[in-house]
Tab-separated table of C-alpha atoms in Angstrom:
chain	number	residue	atom	x	y	z
A	25	MET	CA	10.097	72.818	17.633
A	26	LYS	CA	11.827	72.099	14.334
A	27	PRO	CA	14.548	69.819	15.845
A	28	TYR	CA	11.831	67.519	17.238
A	29	ILE	CA	10.206	67.216	13.822
A	30	TYR	CA	13.507	65.983	12.386
A	31	LEU	CA	13.629	63.270	15.071
A	32	LEU	CA	10.040	62.140	14.385
A	33	ILE	CA	10.513	61.682	10.638
A	34	PRO	CA	13.000	58.727	10.937
A	35	ALA	CA	10.823	57.152	13.647
A	36	PHE	CA	7.805	57.371	11.314
A	37	PHE	CA	9.719	55.612	8.525
A	38	LEU	CA	10.877	52.857	10.905
A	39	LEU	CA	7.318	52.211	12.062
A	40	SER	CA	5.992	52.163	8.529
A	41	CYS	CA	8.698	49.612	7.540
A	42	GLU	CA	7.871	47.325	10.468
A	43	GLU	CA	4.169	47.191	9.654
A	44	PRO	CA	4.604	45.645	6.172
A	45	GLU	CA	7.123	43.150	7.623
A	46	ALA	CA	4.538	41.975	10.194
A	47	SER	CA	1.914	41.732	7.447
A	48	ARG	CA	4.298	39.723	5.280
A	49	LYS	CA	5.010	37.259	8.121
A	50	LEU	CA	1.281	36.866	8.731
A	51	ARG	CA	0.663	36.181	5.028
A	52	VAL	CA	3.476	33.571	5.017
A	53	ARG	CA	1.949	31.824	8.059
A	54	GLU	CA	-1.513	31.846	6.486
A	55	ALA	CA	-0.131	30.383	3.237
A	56	ALA	CA	1.705	27.619	5.152
A	57	LEU	CA	-1.478	26.771	7.076
A	58	ALA	CA	-3.523	26.641	3.872
A	59	GLU	CA	-0.907	24.353	2.284
A	60	ARG	CA	-1.006	22.006	5.308
A	61	GLU	CA	-4.795	21.866	5.131
A	62	SER	CA	-4.675	20.963	1.434
A	63	VAL	CA	-2.106	18.190	2.127
A	64	VAL	CA	-4.383	16.735	4.843
A	65	MET	CA	-7.380	16.843	2.498
A	66	LEU	CA	-5.350	15.127	-0.250
A	67	LYS	CA	-4.266	12.356	2.160
A	68	GLU	CA	-7.886	11.830	3.246
A	69	GLN	CA	-8.942	11.515	-0.395
A	70	GLN	CA	-6.111	9.033	-1.085
A	71	LEU	CA	-7.108	6.889	1.898
A	72	ALA	CA	-10.763	6.893	0.825
A	73	THR	CA	-9.732	5.866	-2.712
A	74	ALA	CA	-7.461	3.103	-1.360
A	75	GLU	CA	-10.287	1.732	0.784
A	76	GLN	CA	-12.659	1.763	-2.185
A	77	ASN	CA	-10.030	0.023	-4.368
A	78	LEU	CA	-9.574	-2.672	-1.738
A	79	GLN	CA	-13.318	-3.361	-1.614
A	80	THR	CA	-13.438	-3.497	-5.421
A	81	ALA	CA	-10.463	-5.874	-5.511
A	82	GLN	CA	-11.983	-8.215	-2.946
A	83	ALA	CA	-15.298	-8.287	-4.813
A	84	ALA	CA	-13.542	-8.938	-8.160
A	85	PHE	CA	-11.460	-11.779	-6.720
A	86	ALA	CA	-14.474	-13.370	-5.035
A	87	LYS	CA	-16.515	-13.210	-8.249
A	88	LYS	CA	-13.692	-14.625	-10.355
A	89	GLN	CA	-13.076	-17.502	-7.964
A	90	GLN	CA	-16.770	-18.487	-7.853
A	91	GLY	CA	-16.559	-19.600	-11.464
A	92	LYS	CA	-13.453	-21.712	-10.955
A	93	LYS	CA	-13.642	-25.400	-10.227
A	94	ARG	CA	-12.286	-26.192	-6.761
A	95	ASP	CA	-10.203	-29.237	-5.932
A	96	SER	CA	-12.279	-31.161	-3.415
A	97	THR	CA	-9.275	-33.204	-2.280
A	98	LEU	CA	-7.641	-30.087	-0.868
A	99	GLN	CA	-10.405	-28.596	1.251
A	100	LEU	CA	-8.950	-25.921	3.510
A	101	THR	CA	-10.632	-24.616	6.605
A	102	ASP	CA	-10.109	-21.668	8.891
A	103	SER	CA	-8.145	-23.991	11.159
A	104	LEU	CA	-5.531	-24.849	8.491
A	105	PRO	CA	-2.719	-22.930	10.212
A	106	MET	CA	-3.159	-25.151	13.275
A	107	VAL	CA	-3.535	-28.322	11.159
A	108	ASP	CA	-0.635	-27.602	8.809
A	109	PRO	CA	2.177	-25.795	10.639
A	110	ASN	CA	4.312	-26.278	7.485
A	111	LEU	CA	2.666	-23.146	6.070
A	112	ALA	CA	5.059	-21.126	8.227
A	113	GLY	CA	8.549	-20.791	6.796
A	114	SER	CA	10.357	-19.636	3.699
A	115	TRP	CA	8.698	-19.845	0.252
A	116	LEU	CA	10.098	-19.097	-3.201
A	117	VAL	CA	7.488	-17.094	-5.103
A	118	LYS	CA	7.351	-16.739	-8.886
A	119	MET	CA	4.890	-14.189	-10.314
A	120	ASN	CA	3.955	-14.047	-13.987
A	121	CYS	CA	1.880	-11.115	-15.322
A	122	THR	CA	-1.204	-12.519	-17.082
A	123	GLU	CA	-3.269	-9.361	-17.517
A	124	THR	CA	-2.562	-5.623	-17.329
A	125	SER	CA	-4.044	-2.274	-18.263
A	126	CYS	CA	-1.168	-0.266	-16.732
A	127	PRO	CA	1.392	1.256	-19.116
A	128	SER	CA	4.286	0.434	-16.753
A	129	SER	CA	3.819	-3.344	-17.045
A	130	ALA	CA	3.376	-5.965	-19.751
A	131	VAL	CA	1.871	-9.426	-20.011
A	132	GLY	CA	4.683	-11.911	-19.513
A	133	ASP	CA	6.611	-9.829	-16.965
A	134	VAL	CA	8.130	-12.136	-14.330
A	135	LYS	CA	9.015	-11.315	-10.726
A	136	ASN	CA	10.751	-13.557	-8.199
A	137	GLU	CA	10.548	-13.052	-4.450
A	138	ARG	CA	11.104	-14.937	-1.219
A	139	TRP	CA	8.301	-14.825	1.330
A	140	GLU	CA	8.837	-15.513	5.011
A	141	MET	CA	5.458	-16.609	6.360
A	142	ASN	CA	4.339	-16.984	9.976
A	143	ILE	CA	1.069	-17.597	11.786
A	144	VAL	CA	-0.123	-15.675	14.825
A	145	ASN	CA	-3.612	-16.389	16.256
A	146	ASN	CA	-4.857	-17.791	12.935
A	147	GLN	CA	-3.606	-14.643	11.160
A	148	VAL	CA	-1.056	-15.291	8.398
A	149	ASN	CA	1.697	-12.726	7.880
A	150	ALA	CA	4.234	-12.660	5.053
A	151	ARG	CA	7.348	-10.575	4.584
A	152	ALA	CA	8.247	-10.365	0.877
A	153	TYR	CA	11.918	-10.011	-0.096
A	154	ALA	CA	13.406	-9.221	-3.517
A	155	ASN	CA	17.171	-9.682	-3.751
A	156	ASP	CA	17.292	-10.092	0.053
A	157	LYS	CA	15.680	-6.672	0.547
A	158	LEU	CA	12.303	-6.362	2.305
A	159	VAL	CA	9.850	-4.870	-0.201
A	160	ARG	CA	6.401	-5.573	1.206
A	161	VAL	CA	4.469	-6.973	4.177
A	162	TYR	CA	1.199	-8.881	3.713
A	163	SER	CA	-1.376	-9.975	6.248
A	164	GLY	CA	-4.588	-12.001	5.990
A	165	ASN	CA	-6.482	-15.158	6.812
A	166	TYR	CA	-8.542	-17.951	5.283
A	167	LYS	CA	-11.823	-17.246	3.543
A	168	ASP	CA	-13.793	-19.646	1.344
A	169	ASN	CA	-10.924	-22.182	1.303
A	170	TYR	CA	-8.442	-19.560	0.104
A	171	LEU	CA	-5.794	-17.593	1.919
A	172	GLU	CA	-6.517	-13.909	1.236
A	173	MET	CA	-3.795	-11.431	2.056
A	174	THR	CA	-3.511	-7.679	1.622
A	175	ALA	CA	-0.315	-5.623	1.432
A	176	ILE	CA	-0.261	-3.621	4.654
A	177	ARG	CA	3.166	-2.031	4.287
A	178	ASP	CA	5.147	-1.263	1.165
A	179	THR	CA	8.810	-0.295	1.557
A	180	LEU	CA	8.935	0.699	-2.122
A	181	GLN	CA	6.806	3.742	-1.215
A	182	GLU	CA	4.177	3.069	-3.847
A	183	SER	CA	1.241	5.445	-3.955
A	184	ALA	CA	-1.162	5.339	-1.022
A	185	THR	CA	-3.884	4.635	-3.571
A	186	THR	CA	-2.243	1.409	-4.794
A	187	THR	CA	-3.963	-1.702	-3.429
A	188	MET	CA	-2.534	-5.242	-3.529
A	189	LEU	CA	-4.558	-8.349	-2.829
A	190	VAL	CA	-3.224	-11.920	-2.922
A	191	ARG	CA	-5.451	-15.013	-3.060
A	192	ILE	CA	-3.751	-18.420	-2.830
A	193	ARG	CA	-4.559	-22.059	-2.140
A	194	GLN	CA	-2.481	-25.076	-1.302
A	195	THR	CA	-1.899	-27.528	-4.183
A	196	GLY	CA	0.522	-29.868	-2.463
A	197	GLU	CA	2.461	-30.382	0.729
A	198	LYS	CA	5.064	-27.812	-0.298
A	199	GLU	CA	3.282	-25.987	-3.120
A	200	MET	CA	0.671	-23.251	-3.436
A	201	GLU	CA	-0.719	-21.216	-6.313
A	202	GLY	CA	-2.981	-18.236	-6.811
A	203	GLU	CA	-3.175	-14.678	-8.047
A	204	ARG	CA	-2.001	-11.232	-7.036
A	205	LEU	CA	-4.146	-8.258	-8.029
A	206	ILE	CA	-2.728	-4.725	-8.075
A	207	LEU	CA	-5.100	-1.770	-8.412
A	208	ARG	CA	-3.562	1.635	-9.070
A	209	ALA	CA	-4.933	5.155	-8.694
A	210	GLU	CA	-4.892	5.794	-12.433
A	211	ASP	CA	-7.678	3.211	-12.839
A	212	CYS	CA	-5.445	0.452	-14.123
A	213	ARG	CA	-4.813	-3.021	-12.771
A	214	ILE	CA	-2.275	-5.820	-13.026
A	215	ILE	CA	-2.908	-9.516	-12.383
A	216	TYR	CA	-0.083	-11.963	-11.686
A	217	ALA	CA	-0.369	-15.748	-11.565
A	218	ILE	CA	1.759	-16.773	-8.584
A	219	GLN	CA	3.400	-20.071	-7.638
A	220	PHE	CA	4.865	-20.887	-4.232
A	221	LYS	CA	7.452	-23.545	-3.466
A	222	LYS	CA	8.548	-24.265	0.097
A	223	GLN	CA	12.301	-24.030	0.659
């Protein structure tokens, strides 16, 4: 009988070692699942915040533009892209920061970009390039005599809670002007005055 006992003792230790290993693997899986769930919840919160920021930006722009005097000689309509095909093409864009509450920017900051604009089914799309590198894609259409565009893709990988809204109007055959509003998650905003010149 004693020889069998000596054989059972190592088997007992092997079984007892396997049990904690299985428990450890289960705990690791549970922790990974909990982490994935928290990442999904965070993304949902970021998307909700971005949507709220966009609505706030649109309301702020609309309110600000109501008080401005409009040039009656340059009335634009929803059919402008069909009337003026010159909107499509390459534009040099100069942006000058006029207002900011974000610590990473300052009034007077200047940015220069080149926008390639096209029109598809009355929808205006713009690909923004800085130093010949694509940095952002905008899309929008005409509303209240202004072209309103929102950044729909940002190759600079800015936060999902950053919202960009551009509102521009034509001031000449090859010139446009307007504003770009940036709303960031940390409750700060930047406003740029923007000028477009057709190349």
